[in-house]
mmCIF file of C-alpha atoms in Angstrom:
data_model
loop_
_atom_site.group_PDB
_atom_site.id
_atom_site.type_symbol
_atom_site.label_atom_id
_atom_site.label_comp_id
_atom_site.label_asym_id
_atom_site.label_seq_id
_atom_site.Cartn_x
_atom_site.Cartn_y
_atom_site.Cartn_z
ATOM 1 C CA VAL L 1 85.396 133.169 112.778
ATOM 2 C CA GLN L 2 84.630 132.035 109.276
ATOM 3 C CA LEU L 3 86.664 130.502 106.492
ATOM 4 C CA GLN L 4 84.798 129.938 103.266
ATOM 5 C CA ALA L 5 86.541 127.898 100.594
ATOM 6 C CA SER L 6 85.293 127.952 97.031
ATOM 7 C CA GLY L 7 86.402 127.394 93.463
ATOM 8 C CA GLY L 8 86.444 123.625 93.281
ATOM 9 C CA GLY L 9 84.967 121.717 90.409
ATOM 10 C CA LEU L 10 85.374 119.007 87.805
ATOM 11 C CA VAL L 11 88.169 119.482 85.276
ATOM 12 C CA GLN L 12 90.213 117.379 82.933
ATOM 13 C CA ALA L 13 93.848 116.512 83.495
ATOM 14 C CA GLY L 14 96.099 119.392 82.517
ATOM 15 C CA GLU L 15 93.539 122.072 83.229
ATOM 16 C CA SER L 16 93.561 124.668 85.993
ATOM 17 C CA LEU L 17 91.459 125.768 88.920
ATOM 18 C CA ARG L 18 91.758 128.646 91.341
ATOM 19 C CA LEU L 19 90.593 128.060 94.872
ATOM 20 C CA SER L 20 89.663 130.935 97.142
ATOM 21 C CA CYS L 21 89.363 131.062 100.898
ATOM 22 C CA GLU L 22 87.617 134.102 102.306
ATOM 23 C CA TYR L 23 88.203 134.517 106.011
ATOM 24 C CA SER L 24 86.881 136.783 108.732
ATOM 25 C CA GLY L 25 86.710 137.063 112.489
ATOM 26 C CA PHE L 26 90.394 137.080 113.289
ATOM 27 C CA ALA L 27 93.344 139.356 112.690
ATOM 28 C CA PRO L 28 94.754 138.222 109.341
ATOM 29 C CA ASP L 29 98.087 139.883 109.928
ATOM 30 C CA ASN L 30 98.838 137.343 112.654
ATOM 31 C CA TYR L 31 97.713 134.137 111.033
ATOM 32 C CA TYR L 32 99.553 131.690 108.823
ATOM 33 C CA MET L 33 97.197 130.272 106.200
ATOM 34 C CA GLY L 34 97.337 126.783 104.797
ATOM 35 C CA TRP L 35 95.631 124.573 102.259
ATOM 36 C CA PHE L 36 95.037 120.904 103.004
ATOM 37 C CA ARG L 37 93.446 118.162 101.002
ATOM 38 C CA LYS L 38 91.783 114.878 101.833
ATOM 39 C CA ALA L 39 91.508 112.234 99.146
ATOM 40 C CA PRO L 40 89.381 109.092 99.544
ATOM 41 C CA GLY L 41 91.301 106.454 101.444
ATOM 42 C CA LYS L 42 94.172 108.785 102.220
ATOM 43 C CA VAL L 43 95.119 110.893 105.190
ATOM 44 C CA ARG L 44 94.638 114.624 105.162
ATOM 45 C CA GLU L 45 97.774 116.373 104.016
ATOM 46 C CA VAL L 46 98.965 119.922 103.967
ATOM 47 C CA ILE L 47 99.851 120.976 100.450
ATOM 48 C CA SER L 48 100.664 124.641 100.774
ATOM 49 C CA GLY L 49 100.990 127.456 103.272
ATOM 50 C CA ILE L 50 101.702 131.161 103.365
ATOM 51 C CA SER L 51 103.037 133.261 106.185
ATOM 52 C CA ALA L 52 101.133 136.037 107.890
ATOM 53 C CA SER L 53 103.139 138.627 105.993
ATOM 54 C CA GLY L 54 102.787 136.795 102.701
ATOM 55 C CA ASP L 55 106.513 136.701 102.053
ATOM 56 C CA SER L 56 107.097 133.039 102.844
ATOM 57 C CA THR L 57 105.404 130.054 101.254
ATOM 58 C CA TYR L 58 105.484 126.295 101.552
ATOM 59 C CA TYR L 59 104.564 123.567 99.060
ATOM 60 C CA VAL L 60 104.530 119.830 99.409
ATOM 61 C CA ASP L 61 106.719 118.182 96.795
ATOM 62 C CA SER L 62 103.783 116.753 94.843
ATOM 63 C CA VAL L 63 102.460 120.214 93.941
ATOM 64 C CA LYS L 64 105.666 122.231 93.625
ATOM 65 C CA GLY L 65 105.852 124.021 90.303
ATOM 66 C CA ARG L 66 102.136 123.503 89.639
ATOM 67 C CA PHE L 67 100.361 125.238 92.526
ATOM 68 C CA THR L 68 100.807 128.801 93.740
ATOM 69 C CA ILE L 69 99.490 130.192 96.998
ATOM 70 C CA SER L 70 98.877 133.884 97.543
ATOM 71 C CA ARG L 71 96.908 136.123 99.835
ATOM 72 C CA ASP L 72 95.084 139.392 99.373
ATOM 73 C CA PHE L 73 95.019 141.277 102.656
ATOM 74 C CA ALA L 74 92.539 143.854 101.417
ATOM 75 C CA GLU L 75 90.077 141.160 100.431
ATOM 76 C CA THR L 76 91.045 138.874 103.354
ATOM 77 C CA THR L 77 91.301 136.018 100.908
ATOM 78 C CA VAL L 78 93.854 133.313 100.305
ATOM 79 C CA PHE L 79 94.123 131.816 96.848
ATOM 80 C CA LEU L 80 95.482 128.555 95.539
ATOM 81 C CA GLN L 81 96.151 128.595 91.831
ATOM 82 C CA MET L 82 96.331 125.014 90.625
ATOM 83 C CA ASN L 83 97.759 124.378 87.180
ATOM 84 C CA SER L 84 98.511 121.193 85.287
ATOM 85 C CA LEU L 85 96.070 119.288 87.420
ATOM 86 C CA LYS L 86 96.394 115.519 87.645
ATOM 87 C CA PRO L 87 93.860 112.849 88.578
ATOM 88 C CA GLU L 88 95.797 112.296 91.810
ATOM 89 C CA ASP L 89 94.947 115.866 92.817
ATOM 90 C CA THR L 90 91.341 114.787 93.245
ATOM 91 C CA ALA L 91 90.348 115.523 96.833
ATOM 92 C CA ILE L 92 88.393 117.795 99.102
ATOM 93 C CA TYR L 93 90.465 120.920 99.659
ATOM 94 C CA TYR L 94 90.355 122.806 102.924
ATOM 95 C CA CYS L 95 91.792 126.112 104.002
ATOM 96 C CA ALA L 96 92.917 126.657 107.561
ATOM 97 C CA ALA L 97 94.423 129.340 109.764
ATOM 98 C CA ALA L 98 97.195 128.916 112.317
ATOM 99 C CA ASN L 99 97.799 131.452 115.045
ATOM 100 C CA PRO L 100 101.345 132.389 116.012
ATOM 101 C CA TRP L 101 101.090 130.586 119.365
ATOM 102 C CA THR L 102 100.440 127.156 117.850
ATOM 103 C CA LEU L 103 102.313 127.530 114.589
ATOM 104 C CA VAL L 104 105.541 125.566 114.265
ATOM 105 C CA ARG L 105 106.155 125.048 110.562
ATOM 106 C CA GLY L 106 102.593 124.947 109.285
ATOM 107 C CA GLU L 107 102.970 121.372 108.093
ATOM 108 C CA GLU L 108 100.747 119.617 110.632
ATOM 109 C CA ALA L 109 96.980 119.841 111.042
ATOM 110 C CA HIS L 110 97.193 120.280 114.829
ATOM 111 C CA GLU L 111 98.939 123.629 114.336
ATOM 112 C CA TYR L 112 95.808 125.108 112.785
ATOM 113 C CA GLU L 113 93.098 126.736 114.838
ATOM 114 C CA TYR L 114 90.388 127.500 112.294
ATOM 115 C CA TRP L 115 89.135 125.438 109.358
ATOM 116 C CA GLY L 116 86.930 126.022 106.354
ATOM 117 C CA GLN L 117 84.298 123.594 105.141
ATOM 118 C CA GLY L 118 86.141 122.257 102.103
ATOM 119 C CA THR L 119 85.627 122.372 98.370
ATOM 120 C CA GLN L 120 85.681 119.348 96.075
ATOM 121 C CA VAL L 121 88.231 119.152 93.285
ATOM 122 C CA THR L 122 87.847 116.321 90.796
ATOM 123 C CA VAL L 123 90.309 115.798 87.977
ATOM 124 C CA SER L 124 89.397 113.337 85.260
ATOM 125 C CA SER L 125 91.961 111.582 83.107
#
């Protein structure tokens, strides 16, 4: 199983980034996909998730209206479009996959079985 996150970088406040998470080694049709982030001095938090079918999404309040999650089943990739970035969005971003046996609501790290290595997002003011 592999999850490869990419697309991070250094941007200025107000700019955009698009994160990608390419995954392989498990049946994508069964797995809920989530994006987490870990900022220095803060706990890891889930910021967005998308159901196995792609028809249901979740966003934490701090990113609602700015971030959009999507998934491309043909490319086995999950995307996180991040617009209007703020300095407080600075963190390492991780993608993760939750199988249907451990998934509850997709809002807790323990529900996720597989994790990517993370990609750094830095937003300057």
